[in-house]
mmCIF file of C-alpha atoms in Angstrom:
data_model
loop_
_atom_site.group_PDB
_atom_site.id
_atom_site.type_symbol
_atom_site.label_atom_id
_atom_site.label_comp_id
_atom_site.label_asym_id
_atom_site.label_seq_id
_atom_site.Cartn_x
_atom_site.Cartn_y
_atom_site.Cartn_z
ATOM 1 C CA ASP Z 9 -24.277 31.546 55.491
ATOM 2 C CA LEU Z 10 -26.765 28.326 56.521
ATOM 3 C CA THR Z 11 -29.987 30.967 54.983
ATOM 4 C CA GLY Z 12 -31.775 29.563 51.999
ATOM 5 C CA SER Z 13 -30.740 25.608 53.521
ATOM 6 C CA ASN Z 14 -32.822 22.689 54.795
ATOM 7 C CA CYS Z 15 -30.600 24.236 58.909
ATOM 8 C CA ALA Z 16 -32.339 27.000 58.780
ATOM 9 C CA SER Z 17 -35.545 25.234 59.780
ATOM 10 C CA LEU Z 18 -34.274 23.605 63.007
ATOM 11 C CA ILE Z 19 -34.710 26.522 65.088
ATOM 12 C CA GLY Z 20 -36.628 26.075 67.663
ATOM 13 C CA THR Z 21 -37.132 21.946 66.317
ATOM 14 C CA THR Z 22 -38.067 19.997 70.031
ATOM 15 C CA ILE Z 23 -35.045 17.367 70.422
ATOM 16 C CA THR Z 24 -36.184 14.335 72.756
ATOM 17 C CA ALA Z 25 -33.487 12.684 74.632
ATOM 18 C CA ASP Z 26 -30.670 9.949 73.050
ATOM 19 C CA SER Z 27 -32.160 11.716 69.156
ATOM 20 C CA THR Z 28 -30.547 12.779 66.543
ATOM 21 C CA VAL Z 29 -31.407 15.988 63.595
ATOM 22 C CA THR Z 30 -30.026 16.463 60.363
ATOM 23 C CA CYS Z 31 -29.754 19.088 57.946
ATOM 24 C CA THR Z 32 -27.199 19.843 54.435
ATOM 25 C CA PHE Z 33 -25.604 22.326 53.398
ATOM 26 C CA VAL Z 34 -23.820 23.247 50.590
ATOM 27 C CA GLY Z 35 -20.584 24.828 50.199
ATOM 28 C CA THR Z 36 -18.134 26.284 47.293
ATOM 29 C CA ALA Z 37 -14.386 24.543 47.221
ATOM 30 C CA PRO Z 38 -11.760 27.712 46.989
ATOM 31 C CA ALA Z 39 -10.620 28.561 43.122
ATOM 32 C CA ASP Z 40 -7.294 27.523 43.369
ATOM 33 C CA ASP Z 41 -5.998 24.069 43.765
ATOM 34 C CA ASN Z 42 -3.517 22.395 46.316
ATOM 35 C CA SER Z 43 -5.174 24.555 48.878
ATOM 36 C CA SER Z 44 -8.764 23.476 51.230
ATOM 37 C CA GLU Z 45 -10.996 24.655 52.944
ATOM 38 C CA THR Z 46 -12.154 24.370 56.486
ATOM 39 C CA ASP Z 47 -15.977 24.975 57.954
ATOM 40 C CA THR Z 48 -16.884 25.150 61.716
ATOM 41 C CA VAL Z 49 -20.875 24.645 62.884
ATOM 42 C CA THR Z 50 -22.121 25.944 66.370
ATOM 43 C CA VAL Z 51 -25.297 24.553 68.065
ATOM 44 C CA THR Z 52 -27.045 26.057 69.978
ATOM 45 C CA ALA Z 53 -29.780 24.133 72.501
ATOM 46 C CA THR Z 54 -31.426 25.544 75.455
ATOM 47 C CA ASN Z 55 -33.873 23.317 77.862
ATOM 48 C CA ASP Z 56 -35.770 24.088 81.338
ATOM 49 C CA ALA Z 57 -31.494 23.131 82.947
ATOM 50 C CA GLY Z 58 -30.091 26.154 80.498
ATOM 51 C CA SER Z 59 -28.628 25.918 77.971
ATOM 52 C CA ASP Z 60 -25.473 24.713 75.866
ATOM 53 C CA THR Z 61 -23.615 25.434 73.230
ATOM 54 C CA GLY Z 62 -22.123 22.846 70.513
ATOM 55 C CA THR Z 63 -19.189 23.080 68.004
ATOM 56 C CA ASP Z 64 -17.514 21.431 65.233
ATOM 57 C CA THR Z 65 -15.262 21.592 62.180
ATOM 58 C CA SER Z 66 -14.643 20.213 58.930
ATOM 59 C CA THR Z 67 -11.941 20.590 55.968
ATOM 60 C CA VAL Z 68 -11.688 20.373 52.147
ATOM 61 C CA ASN Z 69 -8.858 19.676 51.015
ATOM 62 C CA THR Z 70 -8.292 20.958 46.940
ATOM 63 C CA PRO Z 71 -5.478 18.594 45.627
ATOM 64 C CA ASP Z 72 -3.013 20.197 42.855
ATOM 65 C CA ILE Z 73 -4.575 19.068 39.664
ATOM 66 C CA LEU Z 74 -1.567 18.369 36.902
ATOM 67 C CA PRO Z 75 -0.738 19.126 33.494
ATOM 68 C CA ASP Z 76 -1.567 16.517 31.049
ATOM 69 C CA ILE Z 77 -0.376 17.314 27.689
ATOM 70 C CA ALA Z 78 -0.348 14.782 24.790
ATOM 71 C CA ILE Z 79 1.016 15.126 20.583
ATOM 72 C CA THR Z 80 0.463 12.844 18.179
ATOM 73 C CA LYS Z 81 2.319 13.011 14.706
ATOM 74 C CA THR Z 82 1.926 12.334 11.319
ATOM 75 C CA ALA Z 83 3.115 11.588 8.092
ATOM 76 C CA ASN Z 84 1.757 11.779 4.741
ATOM 77 C CA PRO Z 85 2.626 9.736 2.147
ATOM 78 C CA THR Z 86 4.099 7.331 4.788
ATOM 79 C CA SER Z 87 6.457 6.513 1.746
ATOM 80 C CA VAL Z 88 8.678 8.233 -1.100
ATOM 81 C CA SER Z 89 11.532 7.457 -3.159
ATOM 82 C CA GLU Z 90 14.653 6.460 -2.898
ATOM 83 C CA LEU Z 91 15.797 9.328 -4.876
ATOM 84 C CA GLY Z 92 13.764 11.798 -2.844
ATOM 85 C CA GLY Z 93 10.250 13.238 -2.305
ATOM 86 C CA ASP Z 94 8.408 15.969 0.220
ATOM 87 C CA VAL Z 95 6.655 14.829 2.902
ATOM 88 C CA ALA Z 96 4.357 17.055 4.873
ATOM 89 C CA PHE Z 97 4.248 16.163 9.120
ATOM 90 C CA THR Z 98 1.593 17.341 10.641
ATOM 91 C CA LEU Z 99 1.429 17.835 15.107
ATOM 92 C CA VAL Z 100 -1.363 17.924 16.977
ATOM 93 C CA VAL Z 101 -0.585 19.056 20.815
ATOM 94 C CA THR Z 102 -3.816 18.184 23.196
ATOM 95 C CA ASN Z 103 -4.131 19.686 26.248
ATOM 96 C CA ASN Z 104 -6.321 17.139 28.564
ATOM 97 C CA SER Z 105 -5.809 18.196 31.750
ATOM 98 C CA LEU Z 106 -9.421 20.025 33.624
ATOM 99 C CA GLU Z 107 -6.564 23.299 33.280
ATOM 100 C CA ASP Z 108 -5.035 26.014 31.207
ATOM 101 C CA ALA Z 109 -1.511 24.217 29.996
ATOM 102 C CA THR Z 110 0.983 26.496 28.118
ATOM 103 C CA ILE Z 111 3.353 25.388 26.012
ATOM 104 C CA ASP Z 112 7.355 25.801 26.753
ATOM 105 C CA SER Z 113 8.666 23.740 24.395
ATOM 106 C CA LEU Z 114 8.601 21.773 20.960
ATOM 107 C CA THR Z 115 11.358 19.770 19.732
ATOM 108 C CA ASP Z 116 12.346 17.610 16.703
ATOM 109 C CA SER Z 117 15.306 15.108 16.749
ATOM 110 C CA ASP Z 118 15.632 15.760 12.769
ATOM 111 C CA PHE Z 119 13.871 19.392 11.840
ATOM 112 C CA ASP Z 120 14.010 22.679 13.411
ATOM 113 C CA LEU Z 121 10.741 23.366 14.328
ATOM 114 C CA ALA Z 122 11.870 27.163 16.048
ATOM 115 C CA ALA Z 123 11.968 27.558 12.024
ATOM 116 C CA ASN Z 124 8.422 25.278 10.943
ATOM 117 C CA CYS Z 125 6.025 25.973 14.512
ATOM 118 C CA PRO Z 126 7.251 29.714 15.617
ATOM 119 C CA ASP Z 127 4.154 30.271 17.325
ATOM 120 C CA ALA Z 128 3.944 27.001 19.067
ATOM 121 C CA LEU Z 129 5.630 28.561 22.058
ATOM 122 C CA GLY Z 130 3.786 30.784 24.508
ATOM 123 C CA THR Z 131 0.770 29.072 23.403
ATOM 124 C CA SER Z 132 -2.096 28.392 25.557
ATOM 125 C CA LEU Z 133 -4.507 25.415 25.897
ATOM 126 C CA ALA Z 134 -7.709 25.394 27.389
ATOM 127 C CA SER Z 135 -8.514 22.104 28.582
ATOM 128 C CA GLY Z 136 -9.684 20.216 25.630
ATOM 129 C CA ALA Z 137 -7.884 22.679 23.323
ATOM 130 C CA THR Z 138 -5.588 22.087 20.447
ATOM 131 C CA TYR Z 139 -1.918 23.038 18.928
ATOM 132 C CA THR Z 140 -1.570 22.381 15.217
ATOM 133 C CA CYS Z 141 1.309 22.693 12.635
ATOM 134 C CA VAL Z 142 1.934 21.334 9.734
ATOM 135 C CA PHE Z 143 5.143 21.927 7.246
ATOM 136 C CA THR Z 144 7.070 19.832 4.717
ATOM 137 C CA GLU Z 145 10.340 18.250 4.444
ATOM 138 C CA SER Z 146 12.136 16.757 1.376
ATOM 139 C CA LEU Z 147 14.284 13.214 2.526
ATOM 140 C CA THR Z 148 16.284 10.756 0.442
ATOM 141 C CA GLY Z 149 17.165 7.595 1.644
ATOM 142 C CA ASP Z 150 18.908 5.605 -1.156
ATOM 143 C CA ASP Z 151 19.874 3.295 1.613
ATOM 144 C CA LEU Z 152 16.603 2.446 1.588
ATOM 145 C CA VAL Z 153 16.473 2.504 5.316
ATOM 146 C CA ALA Z 154 13.381 4.297 6.785
ATOM 147 C CA HIS Z 155 13.692 7.616 8.305
ATOM 148 C CA GLU Z 156 11.719 7.815 12.234
ATOM 149 C CA ASN Z 157 12.002 11.203 13.898
ATOM 150 C CA THR Z 158 9.913 12.237 17.007
ATOM 151 C CA ALA Z 159 8.305 15.482 17.912
ATOM 152 C CA THR Z 160 8.649 16.331 21.692
ATOM 153 C CA VAL Z 161 6.129 19.153 23.620
ATOM 154 C CA VAL Z 162 6.943 20.312 27.099
ATOM 155 C CA ALA Z 163 3.807 22.486 28.643
ATOM 156 C CA SER Z 164 3.337 23.423 32.107
ATOM 157 C CA ASP Z 165 0.248 24.705 34.079
ATOM 158 C CA ASP Z 166 0.142 28.423 36.732
ATOM 159 C CA ASP Z 167 1.418 26.085 39.830
ATOM 160 C CA GLY Z 168 4.581 25.270 37.231
ATOM 161 C CA ASN Z 169 3.947 21.758 36.794
ATOM 162 C CA SER Z 170 5.079 20.046 33.944
ATOM 163 C CA ASP Z 171 3.953 17.217 30.822
ATOM 164 C CA THR Z 172 6.604 15.677 28.515
ATOM 165 C CA ALA Z 173 4.917 13.831 25.717
ATOM 166 C CA SER Z 174 6.777 12.433 22.054
ATOM 167 C CA ASP Z 175 5.699 11.360 19.138
ATOM 168 C CA ASP Z 176 7.431 9.951 15.948
ATOM 169 C CA ALA Z 177 6.604 9.144 12.338
ATOM 170 C CA ILE Z 178 8.336 7.092 10.683
ATOM 171 C CA VAL Z 179 8.399 7.656 5.746
ATOM 172 C CA THR Z 180 9.988 4.093 4.407
ATOM 173 C CA PHE Z 181 11.840 4.844 0.551
ATOM 174 C CA ASP Z 182 10.655 2.889 -2.389
ATOM 175 C CA ASP Z 183 12.612 0.831 -3.969
ATOM 176 C CA VAL Z 184 13.362 2.356 -7.342
ATOM 177 C CA GLN Z 185 14.320 -0.600 -10.039
ATOM 178 C CA PRO Z 186 16.716 0.016 -12.991
ATOM 179 C CA ASP Z 187 14.774 -0.090 -16.597
ATOM 180 C CA ILE Z 188 17.338 -0.554 -18.827
ATOM 181 C CA ALA Z 189 16.847 -1.357 -22.702
ATOM 182 C CA ILE Z 190 19.135 -2.054 -25.588
ATOM 183 C CA THR Z 191 18.701 -2.006 -29.549
ATOM 184 C CA LYS Z 192 20.510 -3.334 -32.149
ATOM 185 C CA THR Z 193 20.392 -2.098 -36.246
ATOM 186 C CA ALA Z 194 22.395 -3.116 -39.257
ATOM 187 C CA ASP Z 195 22.679 -0.379 -41.748
ATOM 188 C CA GLN Z 196 21.838 -2.984 -44.448
ATOM 189 C CA GLU Z 197 18.099 -5.361 -44.280
ATOM 190 C CA GLU Z 198 20.068 -7.592 -47.483
ATOM 191 C CA VAL Z 199 23.015 -8.159 -48.774
ATOM 192 C CA PHE Z 200 23.994 -9.511 -51.949
ATOM 193 C CA ALA Z 201 25.776 -13.146 -51.985
ATOM 194 C CA PRO Z 202 27.646 -14.786 -51.525
ATOM 195 C CA SER Z 203 29.085 -11.932 -49.437
ATOM 196 C CA GLU Z 204 29.222 -8.087 -48.027
ATOM 197 C CA ASN Z 205 29.963 -6.602 -44.624
ATOM 198 C CA VAL Z 206 27.704 -5.374 -42.627
ATOM 199 C CA GLY Z 207 27.840 -2.428 -39.842
ATOM 200 C CA PHE Z 208 26.164 -2.893 -36.840
ATOM 201 C CA THR Z 209 24.881 -0.293 -33.782
ATOM 202 C CA ILE Z 210 24.528 -1.562 -30.583
ATOM 203 C CA GLY Z 211 22.256 1.033 -27.828
ATOM 204 C CA VAL Z 212 22.024 0.446 -24.714
ATOM 205 C CA THR Z 213 19.378 3.219 -22.376
ATOM 206 C CA ASN Z 214 18.730 3.151 -18.565
ATOM 207 C CA ASN Z 215 15.179 4.631 -18.664
ATOM 208 C CA SER Z 216 15.569 4.121 -14.188
ATOM 209 C CA LEU Z 217 15.466 7.246 -12.458
ATOM 210 C CA GLU Z 218 18.831 6.599 -10.597
ATOM 211 C CA ASP Z 219 21.698 5.219 -12.452
ATOM 212 C CA ALA Z 220 22.511 2.241 -13.936
ATOM 213 C CA THR Z 221 26.310 0.258 -14.431
ATOM 214 C CA ILE Z 222 26.513 -2.185 -17.777
ATOM 215 C CA ASP Z 223 27.175 -5.812 -16.115
ATOM 216 C CA SER Z 224 27.288 -7.258 -19.424
ATOM 217 C CA LEU Z 225 27.112 -7.188 -23.181
ATOM 218 C CA THR Z 226 26.713 -9.882 -25.050
ATOM 219 C CA ASP Z 227 25.534 -11.441 -28.613
ATOM 220 C CA THR Z 228 25.035 -15.445 -29.938
ATOM 221 C CA ASP Z 229 26.842 -14.426 -32.650
ATOM 222 C CA PHE Z 230 29.756 -12.322 -32.523
ATOM 223 C CA ASN Z 231 32.019 -11.381 -29.801
ATOM 224 C CA LEU Z 232 31.142 -8.272 -27.707
ATOM 225 C CA ALA Z 233 33.831 -7.794 -25.950
ATOM 226 C CA THR Z 234 36.460 -7.331 -28.268
ATOM 227 C CA LYS Z 235 33.864 -5.245 -30.165
ATOM 228 C CA CYS Z 236 32.575 -3.183 -27.342
ATOM 229 C CA PRO Z 237 35.509 -3.736 -24.761
ATOM 230 C CA ASP Z 238 34.506 -0.230 -23.429
ATOM 231 C CA ALA Z 239 30.637 -1.509 -22.703
ATOM 232 C CA VAL Z 240 31.058 -3.161 -19.162
ATOM 233 C CA GLY Z 241 31.372 -0.570 -16.629
ATOM 234 C CA THR Z 242 29.884 1.435 -18.164
ATOM 235 C CA VAL Z 243 27.244 4.138 -15.153
ATOM 236 C CA LEU Z 244 24.699 5.614 -17.322
ATOM 237 C CA ALA Z 245 22.695 8.493 -16.290
ATOM 238 C CA ASN Z 246 18.849 8.913 -16.169
ATOM 239 C CA GLY Z 247 18.078 9.086 -19.978
ATOM 240 C CA GLU Z 248 22.004 8.174 -20.485
ATOM 241 C CA SER Z 249 22.777 6.219 -23.617
ATOM 242 C CA TYR Z 250 26.159 3.502 -24.296
ATOM 243 C CA THR Z 251 26.828 3.447 -27.880
ATOM 244 C CA CYS Z 252 28.424 0.876 -29.958
ATOM 245 C CA VAL Z 253 28.813 0.699 -33.353
ATOM 246 C CA PHE Z 254 31.261 -2.508 -35.490
ATOM 247 C CA THR Z 255 31.539 -4.344 -38.548
ATOM 248 C CA GLU Z 256 31.155 -7.602 -39.725
ATOM 249 C CA SER Z 257 30.868 -9.896 -42.708
ATOM 250 C CA ILE Z 258 27.603 -11.648 -43.629
ATOM 251 C CA GLU Z 259 27.649 -14.642 -45.550
ATOM 252 C CA SER Z 260 23.854 -16.056 -44.937
ATOM 253 C CA ASP Z 261 21.238 -15.183 -43.463
ATOM 254 C CA HIS Z 262 21.564 -13.395 -39.919
ATOM 255 C CA ALA Z 263 19.780 -13.400 -37.083
ATOM 256 C CA ASN Z 264 20.809 -12.717 -33.901
ATOM 257 C CA THR Z 265 20.875 -11.056 -30.330
ATOM 258 C CA VAL Z 266 22.181 -8.687 -28.040
ATOM 259 C CA THR Z 267 21.514 -8.693 -24.084
ATOM 260 C CA VAL Z 268 22.415 -6.578 -21.632
ATOM 261 C CA ILE Z 269 22.828 -6.657 -18.018
ATOM 262 C CA ALA Z 270 22.532 -3.351 -15.764
ATOM 263 C CA SER Z 271 22.019 -3.107 -12.189
ATOM 264 C CA ASP Z 272 22.086 -0.086 -8.819
ATOM 265 C CA ASN Z 273 23.403 0.409 -6.587
ATOM 266 C CA ASP Z 274 21.150 -1.530 -3.897
ATOM 267 C CA GLY Z 275 22.248 -4.432 -6.363
ATOM 268 C CA ASN Z 276 18.280 -5.350 -8.534
ATOM 269 C CA SER Z 277 19.332 -6.125 -11.819
ATOM 270 C CA ASP Z 278 17.523 -6.120 -15.398
ATOM 271 C CA THR Z 279 17.803 -7.282 -18.688
ATOM 272 C CA ALA Z 280 17.728 -6.651 -21.752
ATOM 273 C CA SER Z 281 17.725 -7.882 -25.677
ATOM 274 C CA ALA Z 282 16.906 -6.634 -28.708
ATOM 275 C CA THR Z 283 17.645 -9.455 -32.153
ATOM 276 C CA GLU Z 284 18.424 -8.055 -35.683
ATOM 277 C CA THR Z 285 18.168 -9.856 -38.598
ATOM 278 C CA VAL Z 286 19.929 -9.335 -42.459
ATOM 279 C CA GLU Z 287 18.563 -10.891 -45.165
ATOM 280 C CA MET Z 288 21.081 -13.020 -47.918
ATOM 281 C CA ILE Z 289 19.944 -12.454 -51.363
ATOM 282 C CA ASN Z 290 20.534 -13.776 -54.272
ATOM 283 C CA PRO Z 291 20.148 -12.688 -58.007
ATOM 284 C CA SER Z 292 20.897 -14.822 -60.680
ATOM 285 C CA ILE Z 293 19.701 -15.346 -63.990
ATOM 286 C CA ASP Z 294 20.379 -18.058 -66.610
ATOM 287 C CA ILE Z 295 20.423 -18.357 -70.159
ATOM 288 C CA GLU Z 296 20.127 -20.903 -72.628
ATOM 289 C CA LYS Z 297 20.424 -20.629 -76.855
ATOM 290 C CA ALA Z 298 19.155 -23.836 -78.904
ATOM 291 C CA THR Z 299 19.527 -23.482 -82.862
ATOM 292 C CA ASN Z 300 16.841 -25.123 -84.599
ATOM 293 C CA GLY Z 301 15.846 -27.273 -80.777
ATOM 294 C CA TYR Z 302 20.271 -28.300 -80.915
ATOM 295 C CA ASP Z 303 21.934 -26.870 -77.829
ATOM 296 C CA ALA Z 304 24.275 -26.693 -80.502
ATOM 297 C CA ASP Z 305 27.232 -25.616 -77.079
ATOM 298 C CA ALA Z 306 29.842 -26.524 -79.359
ATOM 299 C CA GLU Z 307 31.109 -26.700 -83.239
ATOM 300 C CA THR Z 308 29.441 -27.426 -85.727
ATOM 301 C CA GLY Z 309 26.299 -27.432 -84.164
ATOM 302 C CA PRO Z 310 23.688 -29.027 -86.456
ATOM 303 C CA GLU Z 311 23.738 -28.668 -90.716
ATOM 304 C CA ILE Z 312 21.946 -26.322 -92.143
ATOM 305 C CA LEU Z 313 21.334 -25.935 -96.456
ATOM 306 C CA VAL Z 314 22.244 -22.429 -96.795
ATOM 307 C CA GLY Z 315 19.318 -20.218 -97.374
ATOM 308 C CA ASN Z 316 17.137 -22.379 -95.202
ATOM 309 C CA PRO Z 317 14.962 -20.731 -92.083
ATOM 310 C CA VAL Z 318 17.412 -21.136 -88.744
ATOM 311 C CA THR Z 319 15.320 -20.284 -85.231
ATOM 312 C CA TRP Z 320 16.660 -19.873 -82.259
ATOM 313 C CA GLU Z 321 15.569 -20.153 -78.465
ATOM 314 C CA TYR Z 322 16.750 -18.654 -75.561
ATOM 315 C CA VAL Z 323 15.282 -19.972 -72.333
ATOM 316 C CA VAL Z 324 15.976 -17.344 -69.355
ATOM 317 C CA THR Z 325 15.318 -18.904 -65.737
ATOM 318 C CA ASN Z 326 15.449 -16.858 -63.033
ATOM 319 C CA ASP Z 327 17.548 -19.059 -60.498
ATOM 320 C CA GLY Z 328 17.487 -16.809 -57.801
ATOM 321 C CA ASP Z 329 15.612 -16.294 -55.090
ATOM 322 C CA VAL Z 330 13.947 -12.830 -55.459
ATOM 323 C CA GLN Z 331 11.667 -11.703 -58.285
ATOM 324 C CA LEU Z 332 13.958 -9.967 -61.443
ATOM 325 C CA THR Z 333 12.180 -7.524 -63.554
ATOM 326 C CA ASP Z 334 13.610 -5.749 -66.949
ATOM 327 C CA ILE Z 335 15.564 -8.128 -68.308
ATOM 328 C CA ALA Z 336 17.017 -7.444 -71.626
ATOM 329 C CA VAL Z 337 17.911 -10.355 -73.943
ATOM 330 C CA THR Z 338 20.719 -9.624 -76.751
ATOM 331 C CA ASP Z 339 22.254 -11.390 -79.285
ATOM 332 C CA ASN Z 340 26.206 -10.676 -80.613
ATOM 333 C CA LYS Z 341 24.915 -11.013 -84.109
ATOM 334 C CA LEU Z 342 21.171 -9.689 -84.050
ATOM 335 C CA VAL Z 343 19.681 -6.207 -83.485
ATOM 336 C CA ASP Z 344 17.382 -6.265 -80.294
ATOM 337 C CA SER Z 345 14.643 -5.905 -82.141
ATOM 338 C CA ALA Z 346 15.315 -9.307 -83.940
ATOM 339 C CA ILE Z 347 14.584 -10.705 -80.355
ATOM 340 C CA ASP Z 348 11.281 -11.327 -79.284
ATOM 341 C CA CYS Z 349 10.047 -12.682 -75.452
ATOM 342 C CA GLY Z 350 6.680 -11.674 -75.983
ATOM 343 C CA GLY Z 351 4.901 -8.448 -77.288
ATOM 344 C CA GLY Z 352 7.976 -8.046 -80.066
ATOM 345 C CA SER Z 353 9.861 -6.080 -77.454
ATOM 346 C CA ASN Z 354 13.698 -8.474 -76.511
ATOM 347 C CA VAL Z 355 13.152 -7.064 -72.785
ATOM 348 C CA ILE Z 356 11.169 -9.411 -70.259
ATOM 349 C CA ALA Z 357 9.064 -7.244 -68.552
ATOM 350 C CA SER Z 358 9.054 -9.991 -64.678
ATOM 351 C CA LEU Z 359 10.445 -12.926 -63.762
ATOM 352 C CA ALA Z 360 9.239 -14.900 -60.405
ATOM 353 C CA GLU Z 361 12.087 -17.228 -58.848
ATOM 354 C CA GLY Z 362 11.887 -20.709 -60.628
ATOM 355 C CA THR Z 363 9.760 -19.527 -63.636
ATOM 356 C CA PHE Z 364 11.909 -18.511 -67.305
ATOM 357 C CA VAL Z 365 10.815 -17.358 -70.182
ATOM 358 C CA THR Z 366 11.585 -18.769 -74.222
ATOM 359 C CA CYS Z 367 12.369 -15.864 -76.051
ATOM 360 C CA THR Z 368 12.853 -16.468 -80.379
ATOM 361 C CA ALA Z 369 14.337 -15.037 -83.222
ATOM 362 C CA THR Z 370 14.873 -16.164 -87.017
ATOM 363 C CA SER Z 371 17.198 -15.861 -89.977
ATOM 364 C CA THR Z 372 18.446 -18.143 -92.544
ATOM 365 C CA ALA Z 373 21.869 -20.203 -93.123
ATOM 366 C CA GLU Z 374 24.765 -18.864 -94.292
ATOM 367 C CA ALA Z 375 27.442 -21.180 -95.966
ATOM 368 C CA GLY Z 376 30.417 -22.391 -93.212
ATOM 369 C CA GLN Z 377 30.849 -22.618 -89.992
ATOM 370 C CA TYR Z 378 28.332 -20.232 -87.600
ATOM 371 C CA ALA Z 379 28.459 -18.955 -84.280
ATOM 372 C CA ASN Z 380 26.182 -16.656 -81.822
ATOM 373 C CA THR Z 381 26.197 -15.570 -78.408
ATOM 374 C CA GLY Z 382 23.335 -14.982 -76.521
ATOM 375 C CA THR Z 383 22.991 -12.626 -73.086
ATOM 376 C CA ALA Z 384 20.503 -12.199 -70.320
ATOM 377 C CA ASN Z 385 21.553 -8.788 -68.559
ATOM 378 C CA VAL Z 386 18.861 -7.739 -65.364
ATOM 379 C CA SER Z 387 20.438 -5.458 -62.608
ATOM 380 C CA TYR Z 388 18.129 -6.157 -58.968
ATOM 381 C CA THR Z 389 17.942 -3.164 -56.270
ATOM 382 C CA ASP Z 390 17.578 -3.772 -52.823
ATOM 383 C CA ALA Z 391 15.270 -3.076 -49.867
ATOM 384 C CA ASP Z 392 18.145 -0.298 -49.315
ATOM 385 C CA GLY Z 393 18.724 0.924 -52.245
ATOM 386 C CA ASP Z 394 21.640 -1.774 -53.222
ATOM 387 C CA SER Z 395 21.894 -2.513 -56.675
ATOM 388 C CA ALA Z 396 23.896 -5.857 -58.165
ATOM 389 C CA SER Z 397 23.955 -6.429 -62.454
ATOM 390 C CA ARG Z 398 24.045 -9.986 -62.958
ATOM 391 C CA SER Z 399 24.613 -11.755 -66.636
ATOM 392 C CA ASP Z 400 24.872 -15.100 -68.311
ATOM 393 C CA SER Z 401 25.338 -15.760 -71.695
ATOM 394 C CA ASP Z 402 25.126 -18.987 -73.685
ATOM 395 C CA ASP Z 403 26.824 -20.230 -77.398
ATOM 396 C CA SER Z 404 25.154 -21.081 -79.949
ATOM 397 C CA HIS Z 405 26.070 -23.401 -83.358
ATOM 398 C CA TYR Z 406 25.572 -24.119 -86.933
ATOM 399 C CA PHE Z 407 27.249 -25.154 -90.627
ATOM 400 C CA GLY Z 408 25.618 -22.815 -93.128
ATOM 401 C CA ALA Z 409 25.986 -26.220 -95.983
ATOM 402 C CA ASP Z 410 25.456 -25.577 -99.988
#
């Protein structure tokens, strides 16, 4: 139908010899692809000699529009611990064709998309439309090999043409490092000279999320191969501990360090150390007794007239390495109240290391050979609550002359 086109205006037009007239009109191509439309135009012209008719045809072919499907697959997160973690996968199917496409198949190399994306099959997508499916899977990778999986979609159009597209997602695994800890404790902070047995406790704990194996347990002073023979090779799960207890004789100030090396099944290792100290203490007291200024340890001592005054001095010295308290000074021939160490008491309240106090006692000389013994007694309690008593004595003499 040329009505409405400029071809209608040609009717009645006079065409001179060897000339041409042109008109244009628009038609509609067939709706279905993969078909053709043939159009025939007929023209009739007259002149004085009569009339003539001419005909011509033109064919328009409509090509078959093929489906063009695309798919993307993404993972979130893209990395998880080797011990395992949840990953959300997102599939997006897009129809890039100019005509509708129907999803015929949606599969995955690793996961069951019939269960994860049950509404995918049969979904019809208009040009530019998308289908989205999100699902979560738990992944583990103790061997640290990255997880790679591929989703594939097949879609078709109403002419039976199909297209296939694939995309993959990669999830890597973070290597969990070993995290080992060690403690070493002694059952005493202080020991008394000259020696004392001390119990040591070693504790090894695996703070990592995966198993750790003890490869080495050594000590700067002690042979742990004999003290803790079951240590090496022990496998500790997360949070588990290994404990070893042993006893050693300590004969001086002591500080020693224990070291553990542990590894996981990926060949990673961790080292930890702990040091424990034990202090040796030597509470000690010394007393030196003099009679009228003479250090008369043996007979006969100074000669003193009978009835004359006698003065005894007791020099008490802290010759140890700790402060002493409540030191009692006594004499085998005198009552305690006869001895004055200050304030009228025979007890020295406190005596620092390396210091001394002089106590005194008086009497009158008796006839003949006289001997008496001065003694200093003290008890010391260490930081562990253990007590040790220390004592020292010294003799003194004089001869009472008529």
